[in-house]
Short mmCIF file of C-alpha atoms and ligand atoms in Angstrom, two decimals:
data_model
loop_
_atom_site.label_atom_id
_atom_site.label_comp_id
_atom_site.label_asym_id
_atom_site.label_seq_id
_atom_site.Cartn_x
_atom_site.Cartn_y
_atom_site.Cartn_z
CA MET P 1099 0.11 0.04 0.07
CA THR P 1100 1.39 3.50 -1.24
CA GLN P 1101 1.48 5.98 1.54
CA LEU P 1102 -1.43 8.03 -0.36
CA GLN P 1103 -3.39 4.98 -0.25
CA ALA P 1104 -3.05 4.39 3.55
CA ILE P 1105 -4.01 8.15 3.95
CA THR P 1106 -6.96 7.79 1.85
CA TYR P 1107 -8.01 4.52 3.60
CA ASN P 1108 -7.60 5.97 6.94
CA GLN P 1109 -9.97 8.96 6.31
CA VAL P 1110 -12.66 9.24 8.60
CA MET P 1111 -15.79 11.39 7.79
CA ASN P 1112 -17.08 13.28 11.08
CA ILE P 1113 -20.82 14.13 11.31
CA LYS P 1114 -22.02 16.15 14.00
CA ILE P 1115 -25.53 16.49 14.83
CA LEU P 1116 -26.04 19.99 15.65
CA GLY P 1117 -29.85 19.62 15.59
CA CYS P 1118 -32.23 16.96 14.31
CA SER P 1119 -35.79 17.76 16.00
CA GLY P 1120 -38.97 18.59 14.06
CA ASN P 1121 -39.63 21.77 15.85
CA TYR P 1122 -37.41 24.29 17.65
CA VAL P 1123 -38.65 24.25 21.23
CA GLY P 1124 -36.73 24.25 24.77
CA ARG P 1125 -33.33 22.23 24.16
CA HIS P 1126 -34.28 21.24 20.76
CA ARG P 1127 -32.69 22.55 17.68
CA THR P 1128 -33.59 21.67 14.08
CA THR P 1129 -32.16 20.14 11.27
CA CYS P 1130 -28.21 21.12 10.92
CA PHE P 1131 -25.67 18.64 10.50
CA LEU P 1132 -21.77 19.80 10.45
CA ILE P 1133 -19.50 17.39 8.26
CA ASP P 1134 -15.95 17.82 8.72
CA GLY P 1135 -16.20 20.87 10.13
CA SER P 1136 -16.52 22.86 6.95
CA LEU P 1137 -19.74 21.60 5.50
CA LEU P 1138 -23.28 22.12 7.21
CA ILE P 1139 -26.26 20.00 5.65
CA ASP P 1140 -29.18 22.27 6.33
CA ALA P 1141 -28.96 25.50 8.83
CA GLY P 1142 -31.71 24.91 11.10
CA THR P 1143 -29.25 25.86 13.96
CA VAL P 1144 -25.66 27.68 13.54
CA THR P 1145 -24.71 30.57 15.70
CA ASP P 1146 -26.80 29.26 18.64
CA SER P 1147 -24.73 25.75 18.56
CA LEU P 1148 -21.38 26.72 17.59
CA PRO P 1149 -18.83 29.30 18.90
CA ARG P 1150 -17.43 31.89 16.58
CA LYS P 1151 -14.20 30.14 15.85
CA ASP P 1152 -16.17 27.12 14.04
CA LEU P 1153 -18.34 29.43 12.17
CA SER P 1154 -15.09 30.82 10.33
CA LYS P 1155 -14.11 27.05 9.06
CA ILE P 1156 -17.56 26.55 7.25
CA LYS P 1157 -17.47 26.90 3.70
CA ARG P 1158 -20.67 25.69 2.39
CA VAL P 1159 -24.33 24.96 3.43
CA LEU P 1160 -25.80 22.30 1.74
CA VAL P 1161 -29.84 22.77 1.68
CA THR P 1162 -32.36 20.13 1.31
CA HIS P 1163 -35.43 22.60 1.09
CA THR P 1164 -36.68 26.16 2.17
CA HIS P 1165 -38.91 25.08 5.35
CA MET P 1166 -37.71 27.61 7.91
CA ASP P 1167 -36.98 25.02 10.37
CA HIS P 1168 -34.16 24.09 7.93
CA LEU P 1169 -32.81 27.36 6.80
CA LYS P 1170 -33.26 29.63 9.75
CA GLY P 1171 -30.12 29.54 11.04
CA LEU P 1172 -28.53 30.90 7.87
CA PHE P 1173 -29.46 34.39 8.45
CA PRO P 1174 -27.76 35.21 11.72
CA PHE P 1175 -24.75 32.92 10.67
CA VAL P 1176 -24.46 35.25 7.26
CA ASP P 1177 -24.93 38.19 9.52
CA GLU P 1178 -22.02 37.16 11.84
CA ILE P 1179 -19.49 36.13 9.13
CA ALA P 1180 -20.09 39.48 7.31
CA MET P 1181 -19.28 41.23 10.40
CA MET P 1182 -16.17 39.09 10.86
CA GLY P 1183 -15.05 39.92 7.51
CA GLY P 1184 -13.19 38.55 4.74
CA HIS P 1185 -15.33 35.26 4.48
CA SER P 1186 -18.01 34.10 2.07
CA ILE P 1187 -20.06 30.73 1.91
CA GLU P 1188 -21.34 28.64 -0.97
CA LEU P 1189 -24.94 28.04 -0.51
CA VAL P 1190 -25.45 24.72 -2.39
CA SER P 1191 -28.75 22.88 -3.71
CA ALA P 1192 -30.75 22.07 -6.53
CA ALA P 1193 -31.72 24.88 -8.53
CA PRO P 1194 -35.45 25.34 -7.78
CA VAL P 1195 -34.38 25.26 -4.15
CA LEU P 1196 -31.84 28.08 -4.61
CA ASP P 1197 -34.58 30.07 -6.67
CA ILE P 1198 -36.90 29.99 -3.78
CA ILE P 1199 -34.10 31.24 -1.45
CA THR P 1200 -33.41 34.01 -3.66
CA ASN P 1201 -37.08 35.10 -4.39
CA ASN P 1202 -38.57 35.09 -1.37
CA LEU P 1203 -35.87 35.46 1.56
CA LEU P 1204 -32.71 37.05 0.30
CA ASN P 1205 -35.11 39.81 -1.67
CA ASN P 1206 -34.06 42.84 0.66
CA LEU P 1207 -37.67 42.67 2.20
CA ILE P 1208 -37.27 39.72 4.25
CA TRP P 1209 -33.50 39.58 4.41
CA PRO P 1210 -30.79 41.71 2.51
CA ASP P 1211 -29.70 40.25 -0.67
CA PHE P 1212 -26.27 38.87 0.42
CA THR P 1213 -25.50 37.35 -3.15
CA VAL P 1214 -24.70 40.73 -3.98
CA ILE P 1215 -23.39 42.28 -0.64
CA PRO P 1216 -20.66 43.93 -0.61
CA SER P 1217 -20.49 43.29 -4.54
CA ALA P 1218 -21.86 40.69 -7.08
CA MET P 1219 -18.19 39.78 -7.54
CA ASP P 1220 -17.15 39.66 -4.07
CA ALA P 1221 -20.39 38.47 -2.30
CA ILE P 1222 -21.00 36.98 0.90
CA ILE P 1223 -23.17 34.05 -0.21
CA LYS P 1224 -22.26 32.46 -3.36
CA LEU P 1225 -24.95 30.23 -5.09
CA ARG P 1226 -23.98 26.91 -6.55
CA ASP P 1227 -26.73 24.84 -8.21
CA ILE P 1228 -26.09 21.03 -8.36
CA PRO P 1229 -27.84 18.52 -10.87
CA LEU P 1230 -30.13 15.56 -9.54
CA GLU P 1231 -28.76 12.27 -9.42
CA LYS P 1232 -25.21 13.35 -10.12
CA PRO P 1233 -22.36 13.55 -7.81
CA SER P 1234 -21.01 17.13 -7.08
CA HIS P 1235 -17.72 17.44 -5.48
CA LEU P 1236 -17.35 20.07 -2.72
CA ASP P 1237 -13.73 19.59 -1.86
CA GLY P 1238 -13.35 16.16 -0.71
CA ILE P 1239 -16.93 15.32 -0.20
CA ALA P 1240 -19.56 14.11 -2.93
CA VAL P 1241 -23.24 14.92 -2.70
CA LYS P 1242 -25.73 13.64 -4.82
CA PRO P 1243 -29.30 15.04 -4.69
CA ILE P 1244 -32.40 13.12 -5.10
CA LEU P 1245 -36.07 14.45 -5.40
CA MET P 1246 -38.01 13.71 -2.46
CA THR P 1247 -41.96 13.84 -1.73
CA HIS P 1248 -42.53 17.00 0.35
CA THR P 1249 -44.86 19.75 0.48
CA VAL P 1250 -42.37 22.18 -1.17
CA TYR P 1251 -39.29 21.05 -3.82
CA THR P 1252 -37.05 18.94 -1.51
CA VAL P 1253 -33.99 16.90 -2.03
CA GLY P 1254 -32.39 14.34 -0.07
CA TYR P 1255 -28.84 13.28 -0.42
CA VAL P 1256 -26.19 10.61 -0.72
CA VAL P 1257 -23.00 12.06 0.98
CA ARG P 1258 -19.45 10.12 0.48
CA GLN P 1259 -16.01 10.97 1.32
CA GLN P 1260 -13.18 10.36 -1.31
CA ASN P 1261 -12.86 6.83 -0.49
CA GLY P 1262 -16.43 6.12 -1.32
CA GLU P 1263 -17.84 5.73 1.97
CA GLY P 1264 -21.02 7.33 2.73
CA PHE P 1265 -24.34 7.74 4.05
CA MET P 1266 -27.90 8.89 2.73
CA PHE P 1267 -30.26 11.27 4.39
CA THR P 1268 -34.00 11.63 3.33
CA ALA P 1269 -34.33 15.47 4.40
CA ASP P 1270 -38.21 15.87 4.85
CA THR P 1271 -40.10 13.17 3.10
CA GLY P 1272 -43.29 11.19 2.93
CA PRO P 1273 -43.56 8.10 1.15
CA THR P 1274 -41.67 8.22 -1.66
CA LYS P 1275 -39.89 5.69 -4.51
CA ARG P 1276 -36.80 7.06 -5.97
CA PHE P 1277 -34.99 7.59 -2.86
CA TRP P 1278 -35.34 3.93 -1.74
CA GLU P 1279 -34.95 2.37 -5.04
CA LEU P 1280 -31.17 4.19 -5.08
CA ALA P 1281 -30.87 3.15 -1.19
CA HIS P 1282 -31.42 -0.49 -2.25
CA ASP P 1283 -28.67 0.02 -5.07
CA GLU P 1284 -26.12 2.40 -3.69
CA LYS P 1285 -22.97 0.62 -2.30
CA ASN P 1286 -20.92 1.37 0.73
CA ILE P 1287 -23.69 3.32 2.74
CA HIS P 1288 -23.08 3.12 6.67
CA PHE P 1289 -26.34 4.35 7.27
CA ILE P 1290 -29.49 6.21 6.36
CA MET P 1291 -31.13 9.39 8.16
CA ALA P 1292 -34.76 9.15 7.69
CA ASP P 1293 -37.44 11.51 8.69
CA VAL P 1294 -40.15 10.22 11.17
CA SER P 1295 -42.10 13.35 12.45
CA PHE P 1296 -45.10 11.70 13.74
CA PRO P 1297 -46.46 8.61 15.70
CA ASP P 1298 -48.67 5.94 13.80
CA ARG P 1299 -51.84 7.56 15.25
CA LEU P 1300 -51.05 10.66 13.03
CA SER P 1301 -50.47 9.05 9.90
CA ASN P 1302 -53.29 11.29 8.37
CA LEU P 1303 -51.10 14.38 9.19
CA ALA P 1304 -48.04 12.77 8.28
CA LEU P 1305 -49.32 12.15 4.76
CA ILE P 1306 -50.66 15.65 4.24
CA SER P 1307 -47.58 17.37 5.45
CA GLY P 1308 -45.09 15.22 3.87
CA HIS P 1309 -43.64 13.08 6.60
CA MET P 1310 -43.48 9.51 7.62
CA THR P 1311 -44.59 7.71 10.91
CA PRO P 1312 -42.64 4.69 12.22
CA SER P 1313 -45.01 2.31 10.12
CA ILE P 1314 -44.43 4.24 7.27
CA LEU P 1315 -41.01 4.16 7.34
CA MET P 1316 -40.72 0.41 8.08
CA ASP P 1317 -43.09 -0.16 5.21
CA MET P 1318 -40.66 1.57 3.21
CA ILE P 1319 -37.72 -0.75 4.40
CA ASP P 1320 -39.59 -3.91 3.66
CA ARG P 1321 -40.96 -2.65 0.32
CA TYR P 1322 -37.50 -2.02 -1.02
CA ASP P 1323 -35.56 -4.67 0.97
CA LEU P 1324 -33.49 -2.58 3.18
CA GLY P 1325 -33.66 -4.66 6.31
CA ASP P 1326 -30.02 -5.06 6.47
CA ARG P 1327 -29.08 -1.34 6.25
CA THR P 1328 -28.82 0.96 9.57
CA PHE P 1329 -31.32 3.72 10.17
CA TYR P 1330 -31.26 6.77 12.20
CA VAL P 1331 -34.49 8.40 12.65
CA THR P 1332 -34.67 12.23 12.43
CA HIS P 1333 -37.00 15.16 12.42
CA ILE P 1334 -39.05 13.98 15.45
CA LYS P 1335 -41.64 16.49 16.89
CA PRO P 1336 -40.37 16.65 20.31
CA ILE P 1337 -43.70 16.73 21.99
CA PHE P 1338 -44.07 12.85 20.26
CA GLY P 1339 -40.47 11.86 21.42
CA ARG P 1340 -41.35 9.20 23.81
CA GLU P 1341 -44.48 7.90 21.85
CA ILE P 1342 -42.42 7.55 18.39
CA THR P 1343 -39.43 5.83 20.36
CA ARG P 1344 -41.83 3.12 22.06
CA GLU P 1345 -43.36 2.56 18.67
CA PHE P 1346 -39.82 1.53 17.50
CA VAL P 1347 -38.78 -0.34 20.62
CA ARG P 1348 -42.04 -2.17 20.09
CA SER P 1349 -41.34 -2.90 16.55
CA GLY P 1350 -37.98 -4.81 17.68
CA ARG P 1351 -36.01 -3.77 14.86
CA PRO P 1352 -32.39 -3.35 16.00
CA ASN P 1353 -31.37 -1.66 12.83
CA ILE P 1354 -32.99 1.32 13.38
CA ARG P 1355 -31.91 3.92 15.94
CA ILE P 1356 -33.06 7.34 17.17
CA LEU P 1357 -30.86 10.09 16.00
CA ARG P 1358 -29.48 12.28 18.97
CA GLN P 1359 -28.85 16.13 19.16
CA GLY P 1360 -24.87 16.52 20.03
CA GLN P 1361 -24.10 13.05 18.83
CA THR P 1362 -21.19 12.45 16.62
CA LEU P 1363 -21.20 9.84 14.01
CA GLU P 1364 -18.03 8.66 12.00
CA ILE P 1365 -17.78 6.51 8.70
ZN1 LIG B 1752 -40.00 20.47 5.30
ZN1 LIG B 1753 -38.32 20.12 8.35
#
């Protein structure tokens, strides 16, 4: 093995769960995962979870969709790095997601248009749209967006480090097809983070609002033959935390775990 191969094989991707709740109440923070200190997946919580020295290391925010529980941390974060000076970030997603952000949020009404501040050439937010179902390389990390089934345009992701090992994230989604087909076929996936917002008794609300319940997720797992995969449940509405946990415990499936805020995963 060459030295370069040894370095490559020993790589570890570090995924810090800053927030993984379905609402922002009490100590619960909403979706935001920090990858290797420099890439955020969603921005449900940023400045309220990280010290200033860590903010300056973040180069990119990969966005799944435009619901506020996934974006609201972006605004104080951008304000802070603007005040710190000399730092810009790349906002990365499928083009329709970026369009919603620029038309409805960075429109000088809700928030200043940081894609032209201080100038268009040297803006604090740079936009980068990436194609569906093709890997795009963000430094050493490859991300592949997959269209999900939610109430707004939403993409889930396959995220891989340079050695090809990776994980998948459903983002917010109800029952869907393409993501689970790919989950069946993708190799070297260590785990899948999946949205379960509501308990089984609220399955109608889950379907209307584009989320899953424990039974819906388990149905997807069985239908797409994913029983050998490890799952982390995310986006639980805090008020239903115990009920949803009980439902998974009752299911007796050891491959399904609950994602915890503050937890660090490594692959
Ligand atoms: Zn959503
Ligand atoms: Zn959400």
